[in-house]
Short mmCIF file of C-alpha atoms and ligand atoms in Angstrom, two decimals:
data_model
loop_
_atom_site.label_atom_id
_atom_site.label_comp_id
_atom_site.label_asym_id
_atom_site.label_seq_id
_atom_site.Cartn_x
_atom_site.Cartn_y
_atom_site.Cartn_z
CA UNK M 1272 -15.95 102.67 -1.48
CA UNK M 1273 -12.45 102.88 -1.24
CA UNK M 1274 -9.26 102.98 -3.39
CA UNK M 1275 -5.76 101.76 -3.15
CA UNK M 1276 -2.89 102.10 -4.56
CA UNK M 1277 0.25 100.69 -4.85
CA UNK M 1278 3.41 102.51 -6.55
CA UNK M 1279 5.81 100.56 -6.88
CA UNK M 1280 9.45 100.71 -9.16
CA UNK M 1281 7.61 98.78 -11.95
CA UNK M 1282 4.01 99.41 -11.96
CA UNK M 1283 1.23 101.53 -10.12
CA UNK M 1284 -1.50 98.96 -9.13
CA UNK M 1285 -4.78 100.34 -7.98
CA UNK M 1286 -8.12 98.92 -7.35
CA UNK M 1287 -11.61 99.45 -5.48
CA UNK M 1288 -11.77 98.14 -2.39
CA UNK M 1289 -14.93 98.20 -0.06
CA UNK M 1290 -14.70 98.96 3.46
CA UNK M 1291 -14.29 95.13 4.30
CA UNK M 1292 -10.99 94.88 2.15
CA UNK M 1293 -12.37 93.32 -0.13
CA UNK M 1294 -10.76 94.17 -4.32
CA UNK M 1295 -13.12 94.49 -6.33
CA UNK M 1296 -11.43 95.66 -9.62
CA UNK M 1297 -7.75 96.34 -10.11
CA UNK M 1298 -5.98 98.02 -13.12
CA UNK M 1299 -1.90 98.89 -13.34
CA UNK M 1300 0.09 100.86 -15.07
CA UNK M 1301 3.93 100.89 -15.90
CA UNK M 1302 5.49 103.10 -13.64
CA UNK M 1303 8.32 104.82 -15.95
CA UNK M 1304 10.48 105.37 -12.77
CA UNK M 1305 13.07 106.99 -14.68
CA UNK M 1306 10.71 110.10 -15.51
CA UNK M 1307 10.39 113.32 -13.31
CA UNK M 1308 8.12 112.73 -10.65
CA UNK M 1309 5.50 115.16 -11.63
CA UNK M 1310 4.66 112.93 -15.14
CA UNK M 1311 4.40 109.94 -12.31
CA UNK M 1312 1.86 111.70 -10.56
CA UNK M 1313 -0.31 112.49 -13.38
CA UNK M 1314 -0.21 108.62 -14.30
CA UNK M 1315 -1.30 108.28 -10.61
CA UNK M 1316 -4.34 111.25 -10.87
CA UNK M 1317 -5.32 109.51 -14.15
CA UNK M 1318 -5.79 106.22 -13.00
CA UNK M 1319 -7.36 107.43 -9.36
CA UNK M 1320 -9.76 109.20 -12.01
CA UNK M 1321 -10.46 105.96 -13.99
CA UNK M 1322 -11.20 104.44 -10.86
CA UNK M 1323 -13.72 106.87 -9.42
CA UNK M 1324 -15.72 107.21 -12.17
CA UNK M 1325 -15.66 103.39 -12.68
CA UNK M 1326 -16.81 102.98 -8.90
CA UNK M 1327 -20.98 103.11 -8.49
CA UNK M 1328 -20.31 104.17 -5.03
CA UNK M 1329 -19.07 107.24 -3.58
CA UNK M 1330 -15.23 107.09 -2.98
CA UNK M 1331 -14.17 107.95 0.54
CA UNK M 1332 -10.80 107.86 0.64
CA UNK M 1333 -7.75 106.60 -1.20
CA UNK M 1334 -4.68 105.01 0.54
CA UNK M 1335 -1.19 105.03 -1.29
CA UNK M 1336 1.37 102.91 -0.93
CA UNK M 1337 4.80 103.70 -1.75
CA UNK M 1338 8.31 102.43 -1.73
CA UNK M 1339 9.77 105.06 0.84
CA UNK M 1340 9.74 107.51 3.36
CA UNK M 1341 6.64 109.42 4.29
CA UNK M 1342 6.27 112.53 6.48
CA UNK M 1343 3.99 111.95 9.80
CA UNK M 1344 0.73 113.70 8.05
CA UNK M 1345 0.95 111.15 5.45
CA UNK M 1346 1.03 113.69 2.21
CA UNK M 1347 4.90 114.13 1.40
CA UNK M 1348 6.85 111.49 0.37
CA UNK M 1349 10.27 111.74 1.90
CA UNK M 1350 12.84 110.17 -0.26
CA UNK M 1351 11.99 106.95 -2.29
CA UNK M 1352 15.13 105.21 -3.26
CA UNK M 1353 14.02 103.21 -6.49
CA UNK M 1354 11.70 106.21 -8.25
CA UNK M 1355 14.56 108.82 -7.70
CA UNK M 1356 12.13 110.61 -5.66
CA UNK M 1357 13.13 113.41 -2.41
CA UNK M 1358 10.92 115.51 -0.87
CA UNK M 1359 7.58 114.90 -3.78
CA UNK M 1360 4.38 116.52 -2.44
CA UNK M 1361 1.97 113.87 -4.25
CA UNK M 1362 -0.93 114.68 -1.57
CA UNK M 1363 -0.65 118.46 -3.01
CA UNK M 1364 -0.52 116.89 -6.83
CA UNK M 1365 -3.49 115.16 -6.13
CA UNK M 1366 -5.59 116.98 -4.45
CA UNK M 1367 -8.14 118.19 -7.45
CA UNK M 1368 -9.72 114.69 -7.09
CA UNK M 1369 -11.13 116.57 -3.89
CA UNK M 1370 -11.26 113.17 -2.04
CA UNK M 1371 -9.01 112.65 1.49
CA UNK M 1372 -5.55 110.70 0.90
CA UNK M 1373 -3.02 109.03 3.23
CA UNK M 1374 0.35 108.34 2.23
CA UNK M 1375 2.39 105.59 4.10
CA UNK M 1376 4.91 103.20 3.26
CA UNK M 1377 4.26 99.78 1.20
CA UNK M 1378 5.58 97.45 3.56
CA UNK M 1379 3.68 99.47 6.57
CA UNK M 1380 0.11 98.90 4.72
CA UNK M 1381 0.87 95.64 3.63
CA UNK M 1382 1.43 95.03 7.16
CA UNK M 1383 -1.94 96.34 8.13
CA UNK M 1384 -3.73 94.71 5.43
CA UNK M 1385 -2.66 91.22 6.66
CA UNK M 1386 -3.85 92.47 10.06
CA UNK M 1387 -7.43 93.95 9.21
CA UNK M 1388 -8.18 90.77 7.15
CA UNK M 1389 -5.28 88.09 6.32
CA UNK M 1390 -2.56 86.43 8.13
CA UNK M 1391 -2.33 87.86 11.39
CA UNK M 1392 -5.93 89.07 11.63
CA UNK M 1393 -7.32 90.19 15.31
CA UNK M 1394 -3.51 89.58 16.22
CA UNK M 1395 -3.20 93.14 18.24
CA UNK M 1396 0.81 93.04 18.32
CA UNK M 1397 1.83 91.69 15.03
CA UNK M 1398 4.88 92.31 13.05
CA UNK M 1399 5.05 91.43 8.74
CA UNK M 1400 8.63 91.35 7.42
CA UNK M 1401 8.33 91.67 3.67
CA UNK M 1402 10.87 89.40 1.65
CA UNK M 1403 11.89 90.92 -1.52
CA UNK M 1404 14.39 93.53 -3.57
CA UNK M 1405 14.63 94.53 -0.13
CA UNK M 1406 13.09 93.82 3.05
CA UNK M 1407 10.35 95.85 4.35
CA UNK M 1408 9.24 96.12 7.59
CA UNK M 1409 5.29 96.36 9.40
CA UNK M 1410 4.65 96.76 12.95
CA UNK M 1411 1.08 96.51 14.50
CA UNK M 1412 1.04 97.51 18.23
CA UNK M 1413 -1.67 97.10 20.33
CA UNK M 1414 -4.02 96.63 17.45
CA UNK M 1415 -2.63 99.88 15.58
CA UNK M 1416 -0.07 100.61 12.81
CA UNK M 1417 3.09 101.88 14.36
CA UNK M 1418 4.31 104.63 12.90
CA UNK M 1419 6.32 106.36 15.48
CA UNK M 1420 6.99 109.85 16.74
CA UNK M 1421 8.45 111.45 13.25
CA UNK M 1422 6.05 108.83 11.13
CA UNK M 1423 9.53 106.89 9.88
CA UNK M 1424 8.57 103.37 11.72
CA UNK M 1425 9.62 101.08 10.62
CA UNK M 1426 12.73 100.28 8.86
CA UNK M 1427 13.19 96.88 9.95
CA UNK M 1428 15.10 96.20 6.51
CA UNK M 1429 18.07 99.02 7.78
CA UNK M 1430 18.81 97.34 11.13
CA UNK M 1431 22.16 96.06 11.51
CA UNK M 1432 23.00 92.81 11.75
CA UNK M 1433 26.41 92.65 11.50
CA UNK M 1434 29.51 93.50 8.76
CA UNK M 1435 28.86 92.53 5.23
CA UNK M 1436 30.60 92.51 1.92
CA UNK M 1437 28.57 94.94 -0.11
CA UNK M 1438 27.27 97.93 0.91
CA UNK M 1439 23.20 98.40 1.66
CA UNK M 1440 21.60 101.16 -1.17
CA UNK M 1441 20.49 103.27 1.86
CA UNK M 1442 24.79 103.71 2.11
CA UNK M 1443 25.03 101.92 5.32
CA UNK M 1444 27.11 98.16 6.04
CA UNK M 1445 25.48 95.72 6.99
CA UNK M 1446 21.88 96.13 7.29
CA UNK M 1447 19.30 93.20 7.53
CA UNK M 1448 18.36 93.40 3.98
CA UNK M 1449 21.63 92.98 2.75
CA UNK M 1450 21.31 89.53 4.08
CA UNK M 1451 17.37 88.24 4.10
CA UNK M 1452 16.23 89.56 0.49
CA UNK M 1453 16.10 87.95 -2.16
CA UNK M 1454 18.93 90.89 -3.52
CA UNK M 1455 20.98 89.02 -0.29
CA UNK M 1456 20.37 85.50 -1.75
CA UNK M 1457 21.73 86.33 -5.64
CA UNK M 1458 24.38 88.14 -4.14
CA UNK M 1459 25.63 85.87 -2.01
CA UNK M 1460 25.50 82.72 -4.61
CA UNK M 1461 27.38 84.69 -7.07
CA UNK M 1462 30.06 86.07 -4.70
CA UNK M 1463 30.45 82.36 -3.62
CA UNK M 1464 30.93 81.67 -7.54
CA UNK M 1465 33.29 84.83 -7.97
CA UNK M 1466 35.19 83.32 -4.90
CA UNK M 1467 35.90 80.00 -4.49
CA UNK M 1468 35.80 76.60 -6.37
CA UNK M 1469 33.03 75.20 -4.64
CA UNK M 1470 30.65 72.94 -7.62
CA UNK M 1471 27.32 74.20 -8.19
CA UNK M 1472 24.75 74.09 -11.02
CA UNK M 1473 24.25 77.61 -10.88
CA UNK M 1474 27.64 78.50 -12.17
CA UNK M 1475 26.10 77.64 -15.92
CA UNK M 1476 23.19 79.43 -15.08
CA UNK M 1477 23.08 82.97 -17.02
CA UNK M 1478 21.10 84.70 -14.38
CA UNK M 1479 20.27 83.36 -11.00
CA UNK M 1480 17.04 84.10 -9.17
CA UNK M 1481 16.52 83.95 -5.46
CA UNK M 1482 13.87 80.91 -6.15
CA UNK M 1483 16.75 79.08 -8.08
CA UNK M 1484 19.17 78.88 -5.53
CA UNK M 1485 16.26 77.59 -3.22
CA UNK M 1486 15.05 75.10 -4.94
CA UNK M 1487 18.83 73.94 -5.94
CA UNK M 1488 19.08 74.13 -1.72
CA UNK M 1489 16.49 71.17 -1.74
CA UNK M 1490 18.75 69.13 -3.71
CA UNK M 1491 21.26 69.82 -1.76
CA UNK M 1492 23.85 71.64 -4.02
CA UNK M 1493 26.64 72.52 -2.53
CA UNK M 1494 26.60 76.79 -3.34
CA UNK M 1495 22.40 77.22 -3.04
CA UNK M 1496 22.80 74.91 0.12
CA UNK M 1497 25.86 77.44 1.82
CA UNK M 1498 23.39 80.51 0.15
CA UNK M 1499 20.16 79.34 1.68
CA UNK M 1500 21.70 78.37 5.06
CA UNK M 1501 23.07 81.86 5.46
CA UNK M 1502 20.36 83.60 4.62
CA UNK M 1503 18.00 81.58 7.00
CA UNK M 1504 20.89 82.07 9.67
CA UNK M 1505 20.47 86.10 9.31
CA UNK M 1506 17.30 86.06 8.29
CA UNK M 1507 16.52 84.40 12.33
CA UNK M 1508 19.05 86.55 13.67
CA UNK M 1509 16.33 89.92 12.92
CA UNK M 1510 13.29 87.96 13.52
CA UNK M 1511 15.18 86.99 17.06
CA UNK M 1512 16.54 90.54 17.59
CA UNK M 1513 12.61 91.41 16.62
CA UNK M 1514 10.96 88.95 19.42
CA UNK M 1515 13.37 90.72 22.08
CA UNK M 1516 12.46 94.15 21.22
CA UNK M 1517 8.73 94.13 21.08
CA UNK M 1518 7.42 90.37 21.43
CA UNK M 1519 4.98 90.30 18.93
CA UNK M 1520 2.41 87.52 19.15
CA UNK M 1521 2.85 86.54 15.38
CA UNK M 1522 5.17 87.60 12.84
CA UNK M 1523 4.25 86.94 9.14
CA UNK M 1524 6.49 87.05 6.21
CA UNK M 1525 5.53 88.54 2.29
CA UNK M 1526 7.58 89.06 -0.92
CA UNK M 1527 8.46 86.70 -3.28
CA UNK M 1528 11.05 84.98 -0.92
CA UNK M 1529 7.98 83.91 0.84
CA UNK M 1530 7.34 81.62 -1.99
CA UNK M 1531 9.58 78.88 -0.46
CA UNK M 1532 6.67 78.12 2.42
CA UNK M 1533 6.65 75.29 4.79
CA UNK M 1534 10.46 74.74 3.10
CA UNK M 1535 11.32 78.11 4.44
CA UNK M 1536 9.47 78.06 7.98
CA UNK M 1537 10.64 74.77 8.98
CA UNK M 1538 14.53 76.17 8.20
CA UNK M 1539 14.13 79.18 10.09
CA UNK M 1540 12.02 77.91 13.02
CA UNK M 1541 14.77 75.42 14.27
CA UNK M 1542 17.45 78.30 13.72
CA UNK M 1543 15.63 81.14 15.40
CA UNK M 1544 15.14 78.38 18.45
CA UNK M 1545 18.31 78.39 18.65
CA UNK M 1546 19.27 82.09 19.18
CA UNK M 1547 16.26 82.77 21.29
CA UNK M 1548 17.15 83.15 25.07
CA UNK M 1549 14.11 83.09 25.82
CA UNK M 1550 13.53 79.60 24.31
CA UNK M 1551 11.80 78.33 27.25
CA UNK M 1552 8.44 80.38 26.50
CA UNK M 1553 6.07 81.26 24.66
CA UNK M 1554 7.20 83.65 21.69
CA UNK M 1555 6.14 85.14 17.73
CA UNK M 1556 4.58 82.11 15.71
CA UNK M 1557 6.06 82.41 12.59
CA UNK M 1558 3.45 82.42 9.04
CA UNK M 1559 3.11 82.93 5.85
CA UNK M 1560 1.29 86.42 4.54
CA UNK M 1561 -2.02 85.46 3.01
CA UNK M 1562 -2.88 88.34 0.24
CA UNK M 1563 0.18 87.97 -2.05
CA UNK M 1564 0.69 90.97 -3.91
CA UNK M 1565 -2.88 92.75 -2.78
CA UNK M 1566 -2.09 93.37 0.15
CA UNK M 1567 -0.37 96.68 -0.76
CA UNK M 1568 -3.66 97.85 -2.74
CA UNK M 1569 -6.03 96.70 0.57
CA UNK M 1570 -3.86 97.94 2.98
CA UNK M 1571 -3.17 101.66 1.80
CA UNK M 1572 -7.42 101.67 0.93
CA UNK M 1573 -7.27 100.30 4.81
CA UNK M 1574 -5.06 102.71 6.20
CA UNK M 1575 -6.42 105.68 4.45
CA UNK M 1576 -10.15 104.75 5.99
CA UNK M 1577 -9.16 104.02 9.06
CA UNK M 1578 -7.24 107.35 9.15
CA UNK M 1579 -9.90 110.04 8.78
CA UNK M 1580 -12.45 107.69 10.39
ZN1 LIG F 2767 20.32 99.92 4.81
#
């Protein structure tokens, strides 16, 4: 038996998961991102605890997922923008549970969890872009997570696509998240708002949500309409700037954004044919993710077997 985990800003999400990927029992927790780090990890030892004991099987290993950056040997976590987090030993805080962990980034096992047993199963160069606050980034190469040489692979979400008018939270201008989240998409409706006198439903809305200004898109309003075409301009722009780099075979895409489907695909296929020079052959098909928000648990129980295998 395995466990993953999944620490996100919100909640810690953790489950049993057999060596198949399958879940077989999941429990979360509010995260309390605000606190010191060390009263998050004993949350996290607590609930790994819970989960042991609750498991009839021997635990083998336990995978964790976090927001962040993780060192190469998987057991410090970097820096971790939304928990306030820089330089946090959690393998170290954890290691009285006396079972083997692996640290790696959420977007990285999410990636290999579609891979092992969802959307781009068997695919051996495979790349999942992860739609949501932010976008994450998860390359499989040659049938292997790609973690490259320092174990900081891959921030797809901190390329840069061009100038933009905010600033990305990693301090940088214009990054690809600051155009393909769902962070991109309110931003963008509202600064259109802010800026101009274009009509739009969403100016009597009190808050607007990425799936709002979608779904207004489809009915062609004229502000969710400029929104959603922008973002689905960008949003090829990476995935084309992604196909030229490595050529993946499929590329799948998570996080809530995700949501919009065979709306979304449709969009963004015709505008990534577009930019592609290399239109005349064969390149990424683009899909949906499959395992919705357990992919993060499977994956980091995935990762962290298939690690000290
Ligand atoms: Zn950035």
């Amino acid at each position: 038996m395995l466990i993953g985990l999944d620490l996100g800003g919100t909640n810690i999400a953790a489950g049993l998961v057999t060596e198949t990927g399958e879940l077989l029992y999941k429990k979360s927790i509010p995260t309390g991102a605000q606190r010191p780090s060390e009263e998050v990890i004993k949350d996290i030892y607590i609930l790994l605890d819970e989960l042991i004991d609750y498991s009839d099987e021997k635990v083998t290993a336990i995978g964790i997922g976090v927001p962040g950056l993780v060192n190469k040997d998987m057991s410090i976590v970097l820096t971790c923008k939304n928990l306030n987090w820089e330089h946090v030993p959690l393998m170290a805080g954890l290691k009285n549970l006396n079972i083997p962990i692996a640290i790696d980034n959420d977007a990285n096992v999410a990636a290999y969890a579609e891979y092992k047993i969802g959307s781009m199963a068997g695919v051996e160069n495979a790349v999942m872009l992860t739609l949501g606050t932010g976008v994450g980034g998860g390359i499989i190469l040659n049938s292997q997570e790609f973690r490259g040489g320092f174990g900081l692979g891959s921030e797809l979400g901190h390329m840069v696509i061009g100038p933009n008018f905010y600033d990305c939270n990693c301090g940088k201008n214009g990054c690809f998240e600051t155009f393909a989240s769902a962070t991109a998409i309110i931003k963008y409706a509202e600064h259109l708002i802010e800026t101009t006198e274009l009509p739009s439903k969403l100016r009597s809305y009190e808050t607007i949500t990425a799936k709002d200004v979608i779904d207004l898109s489809k009915e062609e309003d004229v502000i969710a309409s400029e929104t959603f075409a922008r973002f689905i301009q960008y949003l090829a722009t990476g995935i084309v700037n992604i196909i030229n780099l490595i050529d993946p075979n499929k590329i799948a895409l998570g996080g809530g954004v995700s949501g919009a489907g065979d709306y979304l695909l449709s969009n963004l296929n015709k505008a990534i044919e577009k930019q592609l020079f290399l239109a005349d052959y064969d390149s990424a098909e683009i899909v949906i993710s499959s395992l919705g928000n357990d992919a993060g648990i499977i994956g980091a129980a995935l990762v962290a077997m298939d690690h000290y295998k």
